[in-house]
PDB file of C-alpha atoms and ligand atoms in Angstrom:
ATOM      1  CA  UNK A 166     123.465 125.524 145.866  1.00  0.00           C
ATOM      2  CA  UNK A 167     126.001 125.303 142.654  1.00  0.00           C
ATOM      3  CA  UNK A 168     127.167 127.787 140.260  1.00  0.00           C
ATOM      4  CA  UNK A 169     128.948 126.776 136.882  1.00  0.00           C
ATOM      5  CA  UNK A 170     131.007 129.911 136.664  1.00  0.00           C
ATOM      6  CA  UNK A 171     134.247 131.540 135.079  1.00  0.00           C
ATOM      7  CA  UNK A 172     136.123 134.305 136.130  1.00  0.00           C
ATOM      8  CA  UNK A 173     135.783 136.279 133.133  1.00  0.00           C
ATOM      9  CA  UNK A 174     131.782 135.920 132.568  1.00  0.00           C
ATOM     10  CA  UNK A 175     130.183 139.236 133.043  1.00  0.00           C
ATOM     11  CA  UNK A 176     126.652 136.943 133.091  1.00  0.00           C
ATOM     12  CA  UNK A 177     128.051 135.088 135.903  1.00  0.00           C
ATOM     13  CA  UNK A 178     129.298 138.015 137.643  1.00  0.00           C
ATOM     14  CA  UNK A 179     125.608 139.072 137.807  1.00  0.00           C
ATOM     15  CA  UNK A 180     124.487 136.113 139.632  1.00  0.00           C
ATOM     16  CA  UNK A 181     127.800 136.054 141.791  1.00  0.00           C
ATOM     17  CA  UNK A 182     126.677 139.574 142.773  1.00  0.00           C
ATOM     18  CA  UNK A 183     122.968 138.883 143.598  1.00  0.00           C
ATOM     19  CA  UNK A 184     123.944 135.761 145.900  1.00  0.00           C
ATOM     20  CA  UNK A 185     126.504 137.984 147.724  1.00  0.00           C
ATOM     21  CA  UNK A 186     123.907 140.492 148.219  1.00  0.00           C
ATOM     22  CA  UNK A 187     121.359 137.858 149.518  1.00  0.00           C
ATOM     23  CA  UNK A 188     124.190 136.374 151.716  1.00  0.00           C
ATOM     24  CA  UNK A 189     123.939 133.068 149.749  1.00  0.00           C
ATOM     25  CA  UNK A 190     127.102 130.989 149.024  1.00  0.00           C
ATOM     26  CA  UNK A 191     127.340 128.582 146.331  1.00  0.00           C
ATOM     27  CA  UNK A 192     129.809 125.547 145.311  1.00  0.00           C
ATOM     28  CA  UNK A 193     131.674 127.241 142.086  1.00  0.00           C
ATOM     29  CA  UNK A 194     132.112 124.828 139.178  1.00  0.00           C
ATOM     30  CA  UNK A 195     134.712 126.135 137.212  1.00  0.00           C
ATOM     31  CA  UNK A 196     134.161 126.022 133.208  1.00  0.00           C
ATOM     32  CA  UNK A 197     136.960 127.588 131.390  1.00  0.00           C
ATOM     33  CA  UNK A 198     135.375 129.352 128.474  1.00  0.00           C
ATOM     34  CA  UNK A 199     138.807 130.378 127.011  1.00  0.00           C
ATOM     35  CA  UNK A 200     139.978 126.916 126.752  1.00  0.00           C
ATOM     36  CA  UNK A 201     136.101 125.932 125.319  1.00  0.00           C
ATOM     37  CA  UNK A 202     135.100 123.574 128.493  1.00  0.00           C
ATOM     38  CA  UNK A 203     131.542 125.070 127.667  1.00  0.00           C
ATOM     39  CA  UNK A 204     131.804 122.916 124.345  1.00  0.00           C
ATOM     40  CA  UNK A 205     132.195 119.824 126.204  1.00  0.00           C
ATOM     41  CA  UNK A 206     129.499 117.249 126.169  1.00  0.00           C
ATOM     42  CA  UNK A 207     128.683 117.082 129.910  1.00  0.00           C
ATOM     43  CA  UNK A 208     128.176 121.034 130.070  1.00  0.00           C
ATOM     44  CA  UNK A 209     126.448 121.024 127.123  1.00  0.00           C
ATOM     45  CA  UNK A 210     123.773 118.297 128.402  1.00  0.00           C
ATOM     46  CA  UNK A 211     122.990 120.698 131.092  1.00  0.00           C
ATOM     47  CA  UNK A 212     123.169 123.853 128.966  1.00  0.00           C
ATOM     48  CA  UNK A 213     122.811 123.243 125.171  1.00  0.00           C
ATOM     49  CA  UNK A 214     123.639 126.843 124.335  1.00  0.00           C
ATOM     50  CA  UNK A 215     127.451 126.096 125.748  1.00  0.00           C
ATOM     51  CA  UNK A 216     126.987 129.219 128.142  1.00  0.00           C
ATOM     52  CA  UNK A 217     127.420 130.029 131.580  1.00  0.00           C
ATOM     53  CA  UNK A 218     125.973 130.656 134.176  1.00  0.00           C
ATOM     54  CA  UNK A 219     123.888 127.366 135.234  1.00  0.00           C
ATOM     55  CA  UNK A 220     122.612 127.728 138.695  1.00  0.00           C
ATOM     56  CA  UNK A 221     121.543 124.607 140.571  1.00  0.00           C
ATOM     57  CA  UNK A 222     119.895 124.871 143.894  1.00  0.00           C
ATOM     58  CA  UNK A 223     120.076 122.450 146.890  1.00  0.00           C
ATOM     59  CA  UNK A 224     116.545 121.041 145.824  1.00  0.00           C
ATOM     60  CA  UNK A 225     118.221 120.592 142.335  1.00  0.00           C
ATOM     61  CA  UNK A 226     116.323 122.922 140.673  1.00  0.00           C
ATOM     62  CA  UNK A 227     118.629 123.642 137.563  1.00  0.00           C
ATOM     63  CA  UNK A 228     118.112 127.324 135.879  1.00  0.00           C
ATOM     64  CA  UNK A 229     119.877 129.100 133.032  1.00  0.00           C
ATOM     65  CA  UNK A 230     120.125 132.716 131.634  1.00  0.00           C
ATOM     66  CA  UNK A 231     121.351 134.979 134.113  1.00  0.00           C
ATOM     67  CA  UNK A 232     118.096 137.103 134.391  1.00  0.00           C
ATOM     68  CA  UNK A 233     115.755 134.202 135.325  1.00  0.00           C
ATOM     69  CA  UNK A 234     118.379 133.314 138.051  1.00  0.00           C
ATOM     70  CA  UNK A 235     118.385 136.682 139.043  1.00  0.00           C
ATOM     71  CA  UNK A 236     114.451 136.324 139.511  1.00  0.00           C
ATOM     72  CA  UNK A 237     114.175 132.876 141.093  1.00  0.00           C
ATOM     73  CA  UNK A 238     116.539 134.300 143.479  1.00  0.00           C
ATOM     74  CA  UNK A 239     114.884 137.411 144.272  1.00  0.00           C
ATOM     75  CA  UNK A 240     111.426 135.234 144.750  1.00  0.00           C
ATOM     76  CA  UNK A 241     112.914 132.293 146.539  1.00  0.00           C
ATOM     77  CA  UNK A 242     115.506 134.372 149.004  1.00  0.00           C
ATOM     78  CA  UNK A 243     113.724 137.554 149.541  1.00  0.00           C
ATOM     79  CA  UNK A 244     116.246 138.910 151.675  1.00  0.00           C
ATOM     80  CA  UNK A 245     118.297 142.117 150.514  1.00  0.00           C
ATOM     81  CA  UNK A 246     115.322 142.620 147.810  1.00  0.00           C
ATOM     82  CA  UNK A 247     116.506 143.518 144.275  1.00  0.00           C
ATOM     83  CA  UNK A 248     113.374 144.323 142.720  1.00  0.00           C
ATOM     84  CA  UNK A 249     110.954 147.324 143.265  1.00  0.00           C
ATOM     85  CA  UNK A 250     107.601 146.343 144.902  1.00  0.00           C
ATOM     86  CA  UNK A 251     105.505 148.224 141.879  1.00  0.00           C
ATOM     87  CA  UNK A 252     104.478 146.582 138.822  1.00  0.00           C
ATOM     88  CA  UNK A 253     105.859 149.570 136.446  1.00  0.00           C
ATOM     89  CA  UNK A 254     108.958 149.828 138.722  1.00  0.00           C
ATOM     90  CA  UNK A 255     109.919 146.047 138.311  1.00  0.00           C
ATOM     91  CA  UNK A 256     109.224 146.396 134.263  1.00  0.00           C
ATOM     92  CA  UNK A 257     111.551 149.363 134.010  1.00  0.00           C
ATOM     93  CA  UNK A 258     114.191 147.428 135.976  1.00  0.00           C
ATOM     94  CA  UNK A 259     113.826 144.440 133.493  1.00  0.00           C
ATOM     95  CA  UNK A 260     114.039 146.756 130.752  1.00  0.00           C
ATOM     96  CA  UNK A 261     117.398 148.398 131.902  1.00  0.00           C
ATOM     97  CA  UNK A 262     118.734 144.966 132.501  1.00  0.00           C
ATOM     98  CA  UNK A 263     117.836 143.853 129.286  1.00  0.00           C
ATOM     99  CA  UNK A 264     119.756 146.896 128.021  1.00  0.00           C
ATOM    100  CA  UNK A 265     122.402 145.137 128.241  1.00  0.00           C
ATOM    101  CA  UNK A 266     121.630 141.250 128.747  1.00  0.00           C
ATOM    102  CA  UNK A 267     119.665 141.093 125.676  1.00  0.00           C
ATOM    103  CA  UNK A 268     121.034 143.869 123.506  1.00  0.00           C
ATOM    104  CA  UNK A 269     124.453 144.406 124.431  1.00  0.00           C
ATOM    105  CA  UNK A 270     126.388 141.797 125.943  1.00  0.00           C
ATOM    106  CA  UNK A 271     125.504 139.167 123.661  1.00  0.00           C
ATOM    107  CA  UNK A 272     127.589 140.612 120.826  1.00  0.00           C
ATOM    108  CA  UNK A 273     130.528 140.382 122.795  1.00  0.00           C
ATOM    109  CA  UNK A 274     130.915 136.982 124.231  1.00  0.00           C
ATOM    110  CA  UNK A 275     133.353 134.402 123.221  1.00  0.00           C
ATOM    111  CA  UNK A 276     131.151 132.500 120.709  1.00  0.00           C
ATOM    112  CA  UNK A 277     130.762 135.846 118.596  1.00  0.00           C
ATOM    113  CA  UNK A 278     134.297 136.733 119.012  1.00  0.00           C
ATOM    114  CA  UNK A 279     135.429 133.271 118.184  1.00  0.00           C
ATOM    115  CA  UNK A 280     133.285 133.149 115.081  1.00  0.00           C
ATOM    116  CA  UNK A 281     134.856 136.810 114.275  1.00  0.00           C
ATOM    117  CA  UNK A 282     138.274 135.427 114.439  1.00  0.00           C
ATOM    118  CA  UNK A 283     137.476 132.196 112.049  1.00  0.00           C
ATOM    119  CA  UNK A 284     136.415 134.751 109.518  1.00  0.00           C
ATOM    120  CA  UNK A 285     139.670 136.274 109.415  1.00  0.00           C
ATOM    121  CA  UNK A 286     138.815 139.627 111.810  1.00  0.00           C
ATOM    122  CA  UNK A 287     142.166 140.424 113.952  1.00  0.00           C
ATOM    123  CA  UNK A 288     142.449 140.898 117.793  1.00  0.00           C
ATOM    124  CA  UNK A 289     142.070 144.723 117.262  1.00  0.00           C
ATOM    125  CA  UNK A 290     139.062 144.428 115.016  1.00  0.00           C
ATOM    126  CA  UNK A 291     137.506 142.193 117.614  1.00  0.00           C
ATOM    127  CA  UNK A 292     138.291 144.484 120.562  1.00  0.00           C
ATOM    128  CA  UNK A 293     137.106 147.145 118.456  1.00  0.00           C
ATOM    129  CA  UNK A 294     133.989 145.390 117.593  1.00  0.00           C
ATOM    130  CA  UNK A 295     133.109 144.602 121.377  1.00  0.00           C
ATOM    131  CA  UNK A 296     133.807 148.216 122.600  1.00  0.00           C
ATOM    132  CA  UNK A 297     131.611 149.577 120.032  1.00  0.00           C
ATOM    133  CA  UNK A 298     128.574 147.453 120.948  1.00  0.00           C
ATOM    134  CA  UNK A 299     129.267 148.245 124.656  1.00  0.00           C
ATOM    135  CA  UNK A 300     129.421 151.866 123.961  1.00  0.00           C
ATOM    136  CA  UNK A 301     126.158 152.419 122.379  1.00  0.00           C
ATOM    137  CA  UNK A 302     124.768 150.356 125.193  1.00  0.00           C
ATOM    138  CA  UNK A 303     126.377 152.934 127.877  1.00  0.00           C
ATOM    139  CA  UNK A 304     125.129 155.784 125.567  1.00  0.00           C
ATOM    140  CA  UNK A 305     121.691 154.473 125.400  1.00  0.00           C
ATOM    141  CA  UNK A 306     121.831 153.585 129.273  1.00  0.00           C
ATOM    142  CA  UNK A 307     122.960 157.503 129.980  1.00  0.00           C
ATOM    143  CA  UNK A 308     119.897 158.822 127.617  1.00  0.00           C
ATOM    144  CA  UNK A 309     117.688 156.432 129.838  1.00  0.00           C
ATOM    145  CA  UNK A 310     118.910 157.039 133.262  1.00  0.00           C
ATOM    146  CA  UNK A 311     119.603 160.704 133.270  1.00  0.00           C
ATOM    147  CA  UNK A 312     116.558 161.700 131.691  1.00  0.00           C
ATOM    148  CA  UNK A 313     113.961 159.775 133.858  1.00  0.00           C
ATOM    149  CA  UNK A 314     112.924 161.020 136.934  1.00  0.00           C
ATOM    150  CA  UNK A 315     112.505 157.333 137.990  1.00  0.00           C
ATOM    151  CA  UNK A 316     116.422 157.043 138.298  1.00  0.00           C
ATOM    152  CA  UNK A 317     117.507 158.058 141.757  1.00  0.00           C
ATOM    153  CA  UNK A 318     120.860 157.267 143.705  1.00  0.00           C
ATOM    154  CA  UNK A 319     120.513 153.715 141.888  1.00  0.00           C
ATOM    155  CA  UNK A 320     119.136 153.063 138.593  1.00  0.00           C
ATOM    156  CA  UNK A 321     115.971 152.907 139.915  1.00  0.00           C
ATOM    157  CA  UNK A 322     115.043 155.330 142.957  1.00  0.00           C
ATOM    158  CA  UNK A 323     117.379 154.750 145.856  1.00  0.00           C
ATOM    159  CA  UNK A 324     117.508 150.979 146.359  1.00  0.00           C
ATOM    160  CA  UNK A 325     120.001 148.734 144.496  1.00  0.00           C
ATOM    161  CA  UNK A 326     118.510 146.615 142.226  1.00  0.00           C
ATOM    162  CA  UNK A 327     118.778 143.748 139.473  1.00  0.00           C
ATOM    163  CA  UNK A 328     119.419 146.947 136.997  1.00  0.00           C
ATOM    164  CA  UNK A 329     121.775 148.003 138.827  1.00  0.00           C
ATOM    165  CA  UNK A 330     124.035 144.625 138.802  1.00  0.00           C
ATOM    166  CA  UNK A 331     123.304 144.507 135.428  1.00  0.00           C
ATOM    167  CA  UNK A 332     124.872 147.911 134.742  1.00  0.00           C
ATOM    168  CA  UNK A 333     127.840 147.361 136.650  1.00  0.00           C
ATOM    169  CA  UNK A 334     128.360 144.529 134.764  1.00  0.00           C
ATOM    170  CA  UNK A 335     128.266 146.502 131.420  1.00  0.00           C
ATOM    171  CA  UNK A 336     130.979 148.978 132.766  1.00  0.00           C
ATOM    172  CA  UNK A 337     133.119 145.946 134.057  1.00  0.00           C
ATOM    173  CA  UNK A 338     132.839 144.437 130.411  1.00  0.00           C
ATOM    174  CA  UNK A 339     133.866 147.932 128.873  1.00  0.00           C
ATOM    175  CA  UNK A 340     136.985 148.002 131.240  1.00  0.00           C
ATOM    176  CA  UNK A 341     137.704 144.410 130.118  1.00  0.00           C
ATOM    177  CA  UNK A 342     138.001 145.479 126.699  1.00  0.00           C
ATOM    178  CA  UNK A 343     140.295 148.592 127.813  1.00  0.00           C
ATOM    179  CA  UNK A 344     137.083 151.078 127.080  1.00  0.00           C
ATOM    180  CA  UNK A 345     135.675 153.456 129.753  1.00  0.00           C
ATOM    181  CA  UNK A 346     132.249 154.877 130.712  1.00  0.00           C
ATOM    182  CA  UNK A 347     133.472 158.215 132.106  1.00  0.00           C
ATOM    183  CA  UNK A 348     132.204 159.950 129.029  1.00  0.00           C
ATOM    184  CA  UNK A 349     128.517 158.785 130.540  1.00  0.00           C
ATOM    185  CA  UNK A 350     128.455 160.581 133.950  1.00  0.00           C
ATOM    186  CA  UNK A 351     125.130 159.205 135.181  1.00  0.00           C
ATOM    187  CA  UNK A 352     126.415 155.469 134.026  1.00  0.00           C
ATOM    188  CA  UNK A 353     129.660 156.088 135.615  1.00  0.00           C
ATOM    189  CA  UNK A 354     128.172 157.820 138.781  1.00  0.00           C
ATOM    190  CA  UNK A 355     125.967 154.717 139.517  1.00  0.00           C
ATOM    191  CA  UNK A 356     128.328 152.009 138.490  1.00  0.00           C
ATOM    192  CA  UNK A 357     130.933 153.566 140.997  1.00  0.00           C
ATOM    193  CA  UNK A 358     128.303 153.451 143.852  1.00  0.00           C
ATOM    194  CA  UNK A 359     127.003 149.724 143.090  1.00  0.00           C
ATOM    195  CA  UNK A 360     130.650 148.683 143.113  1.00  0.00           C
ATOM    196  CA  UNK A 361     131.541 150.089 146.171  1.00  0.00           C
ATOM    197  CA  UNK A 362     129.427 147.546 147.756  1.00  0.00           C
ATOM    198  CA  UNK A 363     132.066 145.004 148.937  1.00  0.00           C
ATOM    199  CA  UNK A 364     129.496 142.184 148.170  1.00  0.00           C
ATOM    200  CA  UNK A 365     129.070 143.430 144.777  1.00  0.00           C
ATOM    201  CA  UNK A 366     133.008 144.331 144.656  1.00  0.00           C
ATOM    202  CA  UNK A 367     133.960 140.699 145.532  1.00  0.00           C
ATOM    203  CA  UNK A 368     132.104 139.237 142.565  1.00  0.00           C
ATOM    204  CA  UNK A 369     133.993 141.284 140.250  1.00  0.00           C
ATOM    205  CA  UNK A 370     135.643 139.097 137.533  1.00  0.00           C
ATOM    206  CA  UNK A 371     139.504 139.908 138.160  1.00  0.00           C
ATOM    207  CA  UNK A 372     138.586 138.936 142.086  1.00  0.00           C
ATOM    208  CA  UNK A 373     137.852 135.331 140.862  1.00  0.00           C
ATOM    209  CA  UNK A 374     139.816 132.259 141.194  1.00  0.00           C
ATOM    210  CA  UNK A 375     142.006 131.982 137.605  1.00  0.00           C
ATOM    211  CA  UNK A 376     141.815 135.683 137.101  1.00  0.00           C
ATOM    212  CA  UNK A 377     145.079 137.056 135.619  1.00  0.00           C
ATOM    213  CA  UNK A 378     146.866 138.599 138.449  1.00  0.00           C
ATOM    214  CA  UNK A 379     146.580 142.379 138.366  1.00  0.00           C
ATOM    215  CA  UNK A 380     150.049 144.213 135.988  1.00  0.00           C
ATOM    216  CA  UNK A 381     152.661 145.269 138.841  1.00  0.00           C
TER     217      UNK A 381
HETATM  218  N1  GSH B  74     122.115 135.501 128.192  1.00  0.00           N
HETATM  219  C1  GSH B  74     122.864 134.806 128.538  1.00  0.00           C
HETATM  220  C2  GSH B  74     124.405 134.948 128.247  1.00  0.00           C
HETATM  221  C3  GSH B  74     125.030 133.957 128.520  1.00  0.00           C
HETATM  222  C4  GSH B  74     126.512 133.862 128.024  1.00  0.00           C
HETATM  223  O1  GSH B  74     126.523 134.117 126.952  1.00  0.00           O
HETATM  224  N2  GSH B  74     127.559 133.744 128.570  1.00  0.00           N
HETATM  225  C5  GSH B  74     128.964 133.557 128.261  1.00  0.00           C
HETATM  226  C6  GSH B  74     129.633 134.161 129.426  1.00  0.00           C
HETATM  227  S1  GSH B  74     129.344 135.838 129.844  1.00  0.00           S
HETATM  228  C7  GSH B  74     129.248 132.586 127.583  1.00  0.00           C
HETATM  229  O2  GSH B  74     129.143 131.446 128.548  1.00  0.00           O
HETATM  230  N3  GSH B  74     129.465 132.294 126.666  1.00  0.00           N
HETATM  231  C8  GSH B  74     130.386 131.177 126.158  1.00  0.00           C
HETATM  232  C9  GSH B  74     130.477 131.592 124.863  1.00  0.00           C
HETATM  233  O3  GSH B  74     130.295 132.428 124.297  1.00  0.00           O
HETATM  234  O4  GSH B  74     131.118 130.782 124.033  1.00  0.00           O
HETATM  235  C10 GSH B  74     122.675 135.131 129.959  1.00  0.00           C
HETATM  236  O5  GSH B  74     122.511 136.339 130.593  1.00  0.00           O
HETATM  237  O6  GSH B  74     122.952 134.352 130.951  1.00  0.00           O
END
């Protein structure tokens, strides 16, 4: 198995966490997003969106987009289930996942930040832009999770699911931009619980090769 990855990538964090939870190990191929490696023709031949993750299974199956990759891993490698068994529960988990995957995180990725920069936005403005969208996402997560009896210890009942991986990634993204999720108690509680699992914690961006060393 092969994973095209980069330390800072939140979409790839989701896949790293799921692989760890399922006890699967991959050969990493590092794509330096800050250096622009995603635009190299050999990588764009794999993913014309110039984005990671790209996952390649042992039989050559090559998959793009973190949510379909997570769902593939769930179906292909059912150990440590990451989805509920019922239809409605699975739809709820997918919806929670999409709140960050579709509606928050895409506004903060390098191609968007680079475009803002090319239009004259300063690093401070770009940071404020990213934290704005992530904070709105956290606010929506808080309302959805705290107001719904399907929420349990985790986002959906008492079993860690794909929704929890996505929520944890959302909070990590906030932290990388210097924001905090403390104002959102349900979000902060579940993210802390999920990150207390070493299999998820070890997928954290700052624990990947190439990540900046912690400040002394
Ligand atoms: N919807 C995609 C998002 C993929 C994505 O945008 N990944 C970011 C890193 S987290 C990336 O590779 N960005 C490259 C760029 O923006 O230039 C997914 O969930 O996999």
